[in-house]
CSV table of C-alpha atoms in Angstrom, one decimal:
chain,number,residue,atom,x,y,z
M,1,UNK,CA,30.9,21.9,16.2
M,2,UNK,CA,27.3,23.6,15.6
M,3,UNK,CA,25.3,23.6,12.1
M,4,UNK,CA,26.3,27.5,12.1
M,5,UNK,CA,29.8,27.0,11.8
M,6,UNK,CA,31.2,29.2,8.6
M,7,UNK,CA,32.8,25.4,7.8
M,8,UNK,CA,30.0,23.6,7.2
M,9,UNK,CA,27.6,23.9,4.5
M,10,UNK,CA,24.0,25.3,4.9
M,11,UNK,CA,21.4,22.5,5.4
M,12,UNK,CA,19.3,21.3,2.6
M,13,UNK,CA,15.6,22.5,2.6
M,14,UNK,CA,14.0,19.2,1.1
M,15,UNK,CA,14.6,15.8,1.0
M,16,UNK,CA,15.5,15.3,-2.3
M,17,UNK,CA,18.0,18.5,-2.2
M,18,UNK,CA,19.7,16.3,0.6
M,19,UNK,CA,20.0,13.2,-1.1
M,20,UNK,CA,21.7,15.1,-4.1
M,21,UNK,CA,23.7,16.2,-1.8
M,22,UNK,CA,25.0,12.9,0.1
M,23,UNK,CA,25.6,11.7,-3.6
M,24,UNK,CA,27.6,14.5,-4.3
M,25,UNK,CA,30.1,13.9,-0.9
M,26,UNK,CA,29.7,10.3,-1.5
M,27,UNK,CA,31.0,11.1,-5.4
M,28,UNK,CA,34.0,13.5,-4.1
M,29,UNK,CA,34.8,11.0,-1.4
M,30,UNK,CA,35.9,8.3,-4.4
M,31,UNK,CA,37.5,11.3,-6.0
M,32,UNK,CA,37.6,12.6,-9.6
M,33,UNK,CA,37.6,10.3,-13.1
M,34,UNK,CA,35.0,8.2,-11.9
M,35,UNK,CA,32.7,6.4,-13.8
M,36,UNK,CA,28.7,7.3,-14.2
M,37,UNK,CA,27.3,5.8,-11.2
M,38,UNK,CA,23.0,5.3,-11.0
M,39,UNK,CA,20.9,5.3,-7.7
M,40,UNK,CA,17.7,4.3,-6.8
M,41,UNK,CA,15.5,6.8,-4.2
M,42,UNK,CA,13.7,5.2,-1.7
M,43,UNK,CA,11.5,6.5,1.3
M,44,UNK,CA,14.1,5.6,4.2
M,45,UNK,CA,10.6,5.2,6.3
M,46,UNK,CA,9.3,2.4,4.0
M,47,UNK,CA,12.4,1.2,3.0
M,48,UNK,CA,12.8,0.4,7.0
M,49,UNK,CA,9.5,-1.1,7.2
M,50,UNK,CA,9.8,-3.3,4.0
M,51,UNK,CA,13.5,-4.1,4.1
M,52,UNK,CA,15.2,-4.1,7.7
M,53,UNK,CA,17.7,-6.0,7.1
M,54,UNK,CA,19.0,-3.9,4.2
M,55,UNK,CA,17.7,-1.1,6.2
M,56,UNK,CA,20.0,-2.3,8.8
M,57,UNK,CA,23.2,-3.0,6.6
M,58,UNK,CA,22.7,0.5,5.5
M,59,UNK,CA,22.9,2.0,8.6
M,60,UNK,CA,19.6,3.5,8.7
M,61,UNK,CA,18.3,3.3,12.4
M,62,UNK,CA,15.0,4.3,14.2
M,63,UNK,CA,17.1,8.1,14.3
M,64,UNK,CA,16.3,7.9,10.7
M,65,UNK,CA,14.2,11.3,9.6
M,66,UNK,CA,10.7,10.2,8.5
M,67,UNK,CA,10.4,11.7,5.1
M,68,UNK,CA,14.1,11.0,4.4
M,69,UNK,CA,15.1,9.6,1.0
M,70,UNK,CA,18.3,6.9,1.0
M,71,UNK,CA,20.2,6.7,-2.1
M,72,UNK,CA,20.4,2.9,-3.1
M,73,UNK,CA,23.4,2.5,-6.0
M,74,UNK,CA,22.7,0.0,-8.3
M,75,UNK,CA,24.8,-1.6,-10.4
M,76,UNK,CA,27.7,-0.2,-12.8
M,77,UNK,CA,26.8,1.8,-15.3
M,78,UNK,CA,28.1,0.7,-18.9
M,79,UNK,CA,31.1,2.8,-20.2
M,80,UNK,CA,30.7,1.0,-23.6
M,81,UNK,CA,26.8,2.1,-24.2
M,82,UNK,CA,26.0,5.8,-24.6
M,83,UNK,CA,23.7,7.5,-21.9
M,84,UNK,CA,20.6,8.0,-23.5
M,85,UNK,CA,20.8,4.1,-24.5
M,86,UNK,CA,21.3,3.2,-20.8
M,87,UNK,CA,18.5,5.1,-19.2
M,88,UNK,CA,16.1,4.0,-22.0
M,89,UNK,CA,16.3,0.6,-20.9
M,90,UNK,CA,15.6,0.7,-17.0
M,91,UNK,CA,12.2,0.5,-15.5
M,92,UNK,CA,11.7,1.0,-12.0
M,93,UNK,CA,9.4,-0.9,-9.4
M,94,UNK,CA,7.2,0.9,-7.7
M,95,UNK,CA,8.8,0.9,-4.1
M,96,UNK,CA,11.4,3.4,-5.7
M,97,UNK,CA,10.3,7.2,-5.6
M,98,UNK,CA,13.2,8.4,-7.2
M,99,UNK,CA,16.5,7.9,-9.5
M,100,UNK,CA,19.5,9.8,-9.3
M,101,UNK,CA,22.8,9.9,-11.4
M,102,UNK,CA,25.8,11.2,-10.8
M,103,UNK,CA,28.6,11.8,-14.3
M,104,UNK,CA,31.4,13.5,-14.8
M,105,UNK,CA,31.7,16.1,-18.1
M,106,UNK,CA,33.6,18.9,-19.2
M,107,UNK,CA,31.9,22.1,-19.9
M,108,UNK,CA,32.4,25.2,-21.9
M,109,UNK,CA,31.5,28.9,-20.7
M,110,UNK,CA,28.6,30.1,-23.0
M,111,UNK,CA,31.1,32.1,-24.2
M,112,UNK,CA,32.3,29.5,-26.0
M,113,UNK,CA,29.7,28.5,-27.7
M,114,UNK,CA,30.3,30.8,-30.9
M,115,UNK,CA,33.4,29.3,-31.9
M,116,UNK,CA,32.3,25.6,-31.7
M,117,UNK,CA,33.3,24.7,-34.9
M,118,UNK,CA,30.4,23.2,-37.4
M,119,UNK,CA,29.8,19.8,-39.0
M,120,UNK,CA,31.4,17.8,-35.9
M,121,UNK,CA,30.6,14.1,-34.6
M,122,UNK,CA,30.3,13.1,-31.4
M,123,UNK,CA,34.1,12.1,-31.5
M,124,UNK,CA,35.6,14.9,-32.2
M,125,UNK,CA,33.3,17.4,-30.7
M,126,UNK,CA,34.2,15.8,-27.6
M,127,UNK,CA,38.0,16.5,-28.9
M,128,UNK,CA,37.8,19.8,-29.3
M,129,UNK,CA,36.3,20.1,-26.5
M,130,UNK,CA,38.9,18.9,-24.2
M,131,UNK,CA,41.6,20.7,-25.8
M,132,UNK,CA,39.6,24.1,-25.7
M,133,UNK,CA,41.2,26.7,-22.8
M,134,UNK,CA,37.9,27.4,-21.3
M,135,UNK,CA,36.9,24.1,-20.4
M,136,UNK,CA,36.3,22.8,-16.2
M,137,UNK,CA,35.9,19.2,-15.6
M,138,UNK,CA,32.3,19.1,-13.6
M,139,UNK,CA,30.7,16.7,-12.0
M,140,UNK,CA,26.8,16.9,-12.0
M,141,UNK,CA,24.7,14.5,-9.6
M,142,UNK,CA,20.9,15.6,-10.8
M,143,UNK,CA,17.9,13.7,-9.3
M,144,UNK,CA,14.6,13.5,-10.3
M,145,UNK,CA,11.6,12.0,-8.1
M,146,UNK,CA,8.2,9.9,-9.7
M,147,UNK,CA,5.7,13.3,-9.2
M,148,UNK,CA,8.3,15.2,-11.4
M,149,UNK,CA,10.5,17.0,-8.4
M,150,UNK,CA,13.9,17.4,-9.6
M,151,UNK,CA,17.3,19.1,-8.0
M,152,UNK,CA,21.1,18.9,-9.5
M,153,UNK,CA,24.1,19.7,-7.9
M,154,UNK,CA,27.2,20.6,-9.5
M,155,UNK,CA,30.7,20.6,-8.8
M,156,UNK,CA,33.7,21.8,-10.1
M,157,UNK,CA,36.9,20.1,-10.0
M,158,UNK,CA,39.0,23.4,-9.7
M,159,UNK,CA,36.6,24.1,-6.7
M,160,UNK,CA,36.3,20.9,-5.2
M,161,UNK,CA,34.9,21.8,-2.0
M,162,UNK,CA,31.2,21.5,-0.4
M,163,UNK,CA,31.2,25.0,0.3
M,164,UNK,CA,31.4,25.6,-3.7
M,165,UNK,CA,28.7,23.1,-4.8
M,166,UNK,CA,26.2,24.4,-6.7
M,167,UNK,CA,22.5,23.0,-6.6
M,168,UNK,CA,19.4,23.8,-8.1
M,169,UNK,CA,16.3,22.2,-9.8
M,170,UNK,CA,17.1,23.0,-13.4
M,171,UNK,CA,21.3,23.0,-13.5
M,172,UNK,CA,21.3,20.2,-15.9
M,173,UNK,CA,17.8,19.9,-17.7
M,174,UNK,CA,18.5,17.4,-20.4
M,175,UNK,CA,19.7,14.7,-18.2
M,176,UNK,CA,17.1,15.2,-15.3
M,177,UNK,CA,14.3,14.8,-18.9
M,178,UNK,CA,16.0,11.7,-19.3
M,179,UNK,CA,16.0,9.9,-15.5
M,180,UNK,CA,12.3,11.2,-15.8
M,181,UNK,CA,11.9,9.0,-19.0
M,182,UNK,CA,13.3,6.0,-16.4
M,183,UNK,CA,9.8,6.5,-14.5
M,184,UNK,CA,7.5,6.6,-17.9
M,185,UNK,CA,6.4,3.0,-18.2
């Protein structure tokens, strides 16, 4: 089957775009309610020069596109620790040119934002929030490199298909602040 097939989806213009995007199928592939899951970047050219043998295990031959980035998960991602309290702690070594994260969230159409109701914790914000008729369960996998690149892809679970993933540099501009905060040490 060709590249201009109506079937498949279009090919990513950079690098990064198409490691946010082998997240993203790598994400749908373990299906929906899924914990957060972190990845390291790395240059697949210097991560083959530097590492064979995980270069190898990877699967990342001499076909492998120079300029390439390979999305390295790391370990689990604590449930029991908010976000923001997670990323503040990592540091990254200097071989990694990137982070990525992929998370699952519900979201509200901006229409909704006008009847949020006032005075709310995090609790029972989130509450409302899940019982509210507007809401689609999303899953955002945004990506961030050291020079301050960044690209997000969304997807929603009613439209769980690569043909209806959504990507862009600012999609989720909060979260992509914070993986940069990962690279500020």
């Amino acid at each position: 089957m060709s590249n201009d097939s109506p079937a498949s989806p279009p090919p990513a213009a950079t690098p990064l775009t198409r490691a946010v995007l082998e997240i993203d199928t790598y994400a749908a592939g373990l299906g929906w309610d899924q914990p957060a899951r972190l990845f390291a970047l790395v240059d697949t050219g210097r991560l083959r020069a530097e590492e064979p043998e995980l270069a190898e295990r990877l699967g990342l031959g001499e076909e492998a596109a120079a300029g390439t980035l390979t999305p390295v998960e790391q370990e689990e991602v604590p449930a029991d620790v908010p976000l923001d309290e997670f990323l503040a702690t990592i540091g990254w070594p200097d071989a990694v040119a990137g982070c990525a994260l992929t998370i699952e969230r519900l979201m509200l159409p901006p229409s909704a934002e006008a009847s949020v109701p006032e005075d709310l914790d995090e609790a029972a914000l989130a509450a409302w929030v899940a019982k509210h008729p507007g809401r689609q369960e999303v899953r955002m996998t945004v990506a961030v490199l050291r020079d301050g690149d960044r690209e997000s892809a969304l997807r929603l679970r009613e439209k769980d298909s690569e043909l209806d993933v959504l990507t862009g540099a600012d999609l989720v501009p909060g979260l992509a602040q914070a993986l940069e905060a990962t690279f500020a040490a």
